[in-house]
Short mmCIF file of C-alpha atoms in Angstrom, two decimals:
data_model
loop_
_atom_site.label_atom_id
_atom_site.label_comp_id
_atom_site.label_asym_id
_atom_site.label_seq_id
_atom_site.Cartn_x
_atom_site.Cartn_y
_atom_site.Cartn_z
CA MET A 1 -14.45 -16.97 29.24
CA ARG A 2 -13.95 -20.61 30.17
CA LYS A 3 -14.39 -21.98 33.70
CA TYR A 4 -13.52 -25.57 34.49
CA VAL A 5 -13.15 -27.85 37.49
CA ILE A 6 -10.62 -30.67 37.27
CA MET A 7 -11.08 -33.64 39.58
CA GLY A 8 -9.30 -36.89 40.20
CA VAL A 9 -7.68 -38.90 42.93
CA GLN A 10 -4.23 -37.95 44.15
CA GLY A 11 -1.61 -39.00 41.59
CA SER A 12 -3.98 -38.72 38.62
CA GLY A 13 -2.10 -35.75 37.15
CA LYS A 14 -4.58 -32.96 37.92
CA GLY A 15 -1.86 -30.36 38.40
CA THR A 16 -0.06 -31.23 35.19
CA GLN A 17 -3.20 -31.35 33.04
CA ALA A 18 -4.60 -28.14 34.53
CA ALA A 19 -1.29 -26.35 33.89
CA LEU A 20 -1.21 -27.50 30.25
CA LEU A 21 -4.74 -26.21 29.69
CA CYS A 22 -4.05 -22.90 31.40
CA ASP A 23 -0.74 -22.19 29.67
CA ASP A 24 -2.21 -22.67 26.22
CA LEU A 25 -5.61 -21.03 26.76
CA ASP A 26 -4.50 -18.16 29.02
CA LEU A 27 -6.55 -19.43 31.95
CA VAL A 28 -5.68 -19.09 35.63
CA HIS A 29 -4.79 -22.30 37.46
CA ILE A 30 -6.28 -22.21 40.95
CA SER A 31 -4.63 -25.10 42.75
CA VAL A 32 -5.57 -25.70 46.38
CA GLY A 33 -2.45 -27.82 46.88
CA ALA A 34 -0.17 -25.14 45.43
CA ILE A 35 -1.70 -22.49 47.68
CA PHE A 36 -1.13 -24.60 50.76
CA ARG A 37 2.44 -25.47 49.69
CA TRP A 38 3.19 -21.74 49.31
CA HIS A 39 1.99 -21.09 52.84
CA VAL A 40 4.07 -23.97 54.20
CA LYS A 41 7.19 -22.81 52.35
CA ASN A 42 6.73 -19.22 53.56
CA HIS A 43 6.05 -20.23 57.16
CA THR A 44 2.70 -18.48 57.47
CA LYS A 45 0.20 -19.20 60.23
CA LEU A 46 -1.88 -21.20 57.74
CA GLY A 47 1.26 -23.01 56.63
CA ALA A 48 2.03 -24.08 60.20
CA GLN A 49 -1.49 -25.46 60.53
CA VAL A 50 -1.18 -27.39 57.29
CA ARG A 51 2.25 -28.72 58.28
CA ARG A 52 0.84 -30.13 61.53
CA LEU A 53 -1.99 -31.86 59.71
CA VAL A 54 0.34 -33.37 57.11
CA ALA A 55 2.77 -34.58 59.76
CA ALA A 56 -0.12 -36.37 61.48
CA GLY A 57 -1.16 -37.98 58.20
CA GLU A 58 -4.45 -36.06 58.19
CA LEU A 59 -6.24 -34.13 55.46
CA VAL A 60 -6.79 -30.39 55.54
CA GLY A 61 -10.37 -29.73 56.65
CA ASP A 62 -13.07 -28.96 54.10
CA ASP A 63 -13.94 -25.64 55.77
CA LEU A 64 -10.35 -24.43 55.48
CA VAL A 65 -10.18 -25.48 51.82
CA GLU A 66 -13.42 -23.63 51.10
CA ASP A 67 -12.14 -20.44 52.74
CA VAL A 68 -8.93 -20.55 50.70
CA VAL A 69 -10.77 -21.08 47.40
CA ARG A 70 -13.32 -18.34 48.09
CA GLU A 71 -10.54 -15.88 48.87
CA ARG A 72 -8.61 -16.84 45.75
CA LEU A 73 -11.60 -16.56 43.42
CA GLN A 74 -12.48 -13.15 44.85
CA GLN A 75 -9.23 -11.76 43.42
CA HIS A 76 -10.92 -11.80 39.98
CA ASP A 77 -7.63 -11.93 38.09
CA TRP A 78 -8.97 -14.62 35.76
CA ASN A 79 -9.90 -12.46 32.76
CA PHE A 80 -10.22 -15.41 30.38
CA GLY A 81 -11.33 -17.99 32.91
CA PHE A 82 -9.87 -20.54 35.29
CA VAL A 83 -9.28 -24.19 36.07
CA VAL A 84 -9.92 -25.08 39.72
CA ASP A 85 -7.89 -28.02 40.99
CA GLY A 86 -8.63 -29.58 44.39
CA PHE A 87 -12.11 -28.14 44.93
CA PRO A 88 -14.99 -28.79 45.56
CA ARG A 89 -14.46 -31.60 48.06
CA ASN A 90 -17.98 -32.22 49.28
CA ARG A 91 -21.59 -31.77 48.14
CA PRO A 92 -22.27 -28.42 49.90
CA GLN A 93 -19.14 -26.96 48.32
CA ALA A 94 -20.23 -28.27 44.91
CA GLU A 95 -23.68 -26.72 45.32
CA PHE A 96 -22.10 -23.38 46.31
CA PHE A 97 -19.83 -23.55 43.28
CA LEU A 98 -22.68 -24.28 40.88
CA GLU A 99 -24.71 -21.39 42.31
CA SER A 100 -21.81 -18.91 42.23
CA TYR A 101 -20.06 -19.68 38.94
CA ASP A 102 -21.36 -20.61 35.51
CA ILE A 103 -18.91 -23.43 34.94
CA ASP A 104 -18.35 -24.91 31.48
CA GLY A 105 -17.28 -28.40 32.44
CA VAL A 106 -15.91 -30.80 35.03
CA ILE A 107 -12.91 -32.86 33.94
CA LEU A 108 -12.69 -36.18 35.79
CA LEU A 109 -9.33 -37.94 35.49
CA ASP A 110 -10.08 -41.60 36.05
CA LEU A 111 -7.30 -43.65 37.64
CA PRO A 112 -7.57 -47.04 39.39
CA ASP A 113 -6.49 -47.11 43.04
CA GLU A 114 -3.65 -49.54 42.34
CA GLU A 115 -2.12 -47.12 39.84
CA VAL A 116 -2.57 -44.28 42.35
CA ARG A 117 -0.49 -46.24 44.87
CA ARG A 118 2.23 -46.89 42.30
CA ARG A 119 2.49 -43.21 41.33
CA VAL A 120 2.14 -41.60 44.74
CA LEU A 121 4.63 -43.86 46.50
CA ALA A 122 7.18 -42.97 43.79
CA ARG A 123 7.02 -39.24 44.55
CA ARG A 124 9.99 -37.42 46.04
CA LEU A 125 10.59 -33.86 47.24
CA CYS A 126 13.84 -31.90 47.44
CA SER A 127 14.53 -31.21 51.11
CA ARG A 128 16.32 -27.98 50.19
CA CYS A 129 14.42 -26.18 47.39
CA GLY A 130 11.11 -28.05 47.35
CA MET A 131 11.29 -29.25 43.73
CA ASP A 132 8.90 -32.14 43.00
CA TYR A 133 10.07 -35.39 41.43
CA ASN A 134 8.41 -38.66 40.49
CA LEU A 135 10.66 -41.68 40.08
CA ILE A 136 8.37 -42.99 37.34
CA ALA A 137 8.01 -39.89 35.14
CA HIS A 138 10.74 -37.50 36.27
CA ARG A 139 13.85 -39.12 37.69
CA PRO A 140 16.80 -36.97 38.83
CA GLU A 141 20.07 -37.20 36.91
CA ILE A 142 21.86 -38.27 40.09
CA GLU A 143 19.91 -40.75 42.17
CA GLY A 144 18.60 -39.22 45.37
CA ARG A 145 19.78 -35.69 44.52
CA CYS A 146 17.93 -32.65 43.15
CA ASP A 147 18.92 -31.56 39.63
CA VAL A 148 18.45 -27.90 40.59
CA CYS A 149 20.26 -27.49 43.91
CA GLY A 150 21.77 -30.88 44.74
CA GLY A 151 19.61 -31.26 47.84
CA GLU A 152 18.60 -34.65 49.16
CA LEU A 153 15.36 -36.08 47.78
CA VAL A 154 13.01 -37.31 50.47
CA THR A 155 9.59 -38.93 50.64
CA ARG A 156 6.80 -36.52 51.47
CA ALA A 157 5.62 -36.84 55.05
CA ASP A 158 2.12 -37.78 53.90
CA ASP A 159 3.20 -40.28 51.21
CA THR A 160 3.14 -43.43 53.31
CA PRO A 161 1.00 -46.47 52.46
CA GLU A 162 -1.11 -45.89 55.58
CA ALA A 163 -1.69 -42.19 54.90
CA LEU A 164 -2.47 -42.91 51.24
CA ALA A 165 -5.05 -45.55 52.23
CA ARG A 166 -6.78 -42.98 54.44
CA ARG A 167 -6.75 -40.39 51.66
CA LEU A 168 -8.24 -42.84 49.17
CA ARG A 169 -11.07 -43.70 51.57
CA ASP A 170 -11.70 -40.01 52.18
CA TYR A 171 -11.59 -39.21 48.46
CA HIS A 172 -14.11 -41.86 47.46
CA GLY A 173 -16.38 -41.17 50.42
CA LYS A 174 -16.58 -37.42 49.79
CA THR A 175 -15.85 -36.96 46.11
CA ASP A 176 -18.05 -39.64 44.56
CA PRO A 177 -21.25 -37.80 45.67
CA VAL A 178 -19.82 -34.56 44.25
CA ILE A 179 -19.19 -36.23 40.90
CA ASP A 180 -22.72 -37.69 40.95
CA LEU A 181 -24.12 -34.17 41.45
CA PHE A 182 -22.10 -32.80 38.53
CA ARG A 183 -23.13 -35.75 36.37
CA ARG A 184 -26.79 -34.92 36.91
CA LYS A 185 -26.04 -31.44 35.58
CA GLU A 186 -24.31 -33.09 32.57
CA TYR A 187 -21.07 -31.26 33.22
CA VAL A 188 -18.71 -34.23 33.57
CA VAL A 189 -16.27 -35.50 30.95
CA VAL A 190 -14.32 -38.61 31.97
CA VAL A 191 -10.78 -39.13 30.70
CA ASP A 192 -8.56 -42.17 31.27
CA ALA A 193 -5.56 -40.83 33.22
CA ARG A 194 -3.35 -43.89 32.67
CA ASP A 195 -2.07 -42.66 29.29
CA ASP A 196 0.91 -40.33 28.81
CA GLN A 197 0.33 -36.66 29.58
CA ALA A 198 0.03 -35.51 25.95
CA THR A 199 -2.59 -38.18 25.18
CA VAL A 200 -4.56 -37.30 28.30
CA GLN A 201 -4.41 -33.59 27.46
CA GLN A 202 -5.66 -34.18 23.92
CA ALA A 203 -8.47 -36.39 25.22
CA ILE A 204 -9.56 -33.60 27.57
CA ARG A 205 -9.64 -31.11 24.71
CA ASP A 206 -11.50 -33.50 22.43
CA ARG A 207 -14.19 -33.99 25.07
CA LEU A 208 -14.51 -30.26 25.75
CA GLY A 209 -14.36 -29.16 22.10
CA LEU A 210 -11.16 -27.15 22.63
CA PRO A 211 -8.28 -26.47 20.18
CA ALA A 212 -5.81 -29.31 19.68
CA TYR A 213 -2.90 -29.65 22.06
CA ARG A 214 0.49 -28.63 20.66
CA ALA A 215 3.04 -30.48 22.72
CA GLY A 216 6.00 -28.45 23.92
CA SER A 217 8.49 -29.28 26.60
CA PRO A 218 7.16 -32.13 28.74
CA ALA A 219 5.66 -31.20 32.07
CA ARG A 220 6.30 -33.24 35.20
CA LEU A 221 3.74 -35.54 36.71
CA ASN A 222 2.10 -33.82 39.67
CA ALA A 223 -0.86 -34.29 41.89
#
């Protein structure tokens, strides 16, 4: 059984890299962002709360994130292991995670803030079906229109320069101490996230001693 945490600033490709690992190694991808997006799409009470926070340019609170991750891990459907994406977000959460799960490694996708801004501000979302696009890595065939349903592509409500600046400050303020804690436990492998997705994936596997990556159909650039 393999249990990993993948960390990195928004736009570093955590979702894509976690999915590539999970698909090939039969691991479960536990994505905090994906869980919240499901709740928003399905108009749950939690989704309404998340929608209000996003509209205000705020981050979902750490307590709420912790509750969601605890509930998801308690399902115990990860027979061969998991990759957690978007958690832990602060030192107490990291300490809880280390005490509760015998993790095998923490993957840190390193991306300079200026590249984060370039990637995040190029993201688009279909207003009809919710398909994600990135105008750098995954452009639609018809400009401004979804390839799947033809819906209009819009900028995410929280993808403004001002909101991104707040998220970067929050990320560095909270996450850097978490990474320092994991480093002291010698769990962290650092991978340069500026390369193409296949190169990044192979670098992750090299650092973790995993089987080589066999590239299939290209995945889209995500969180």
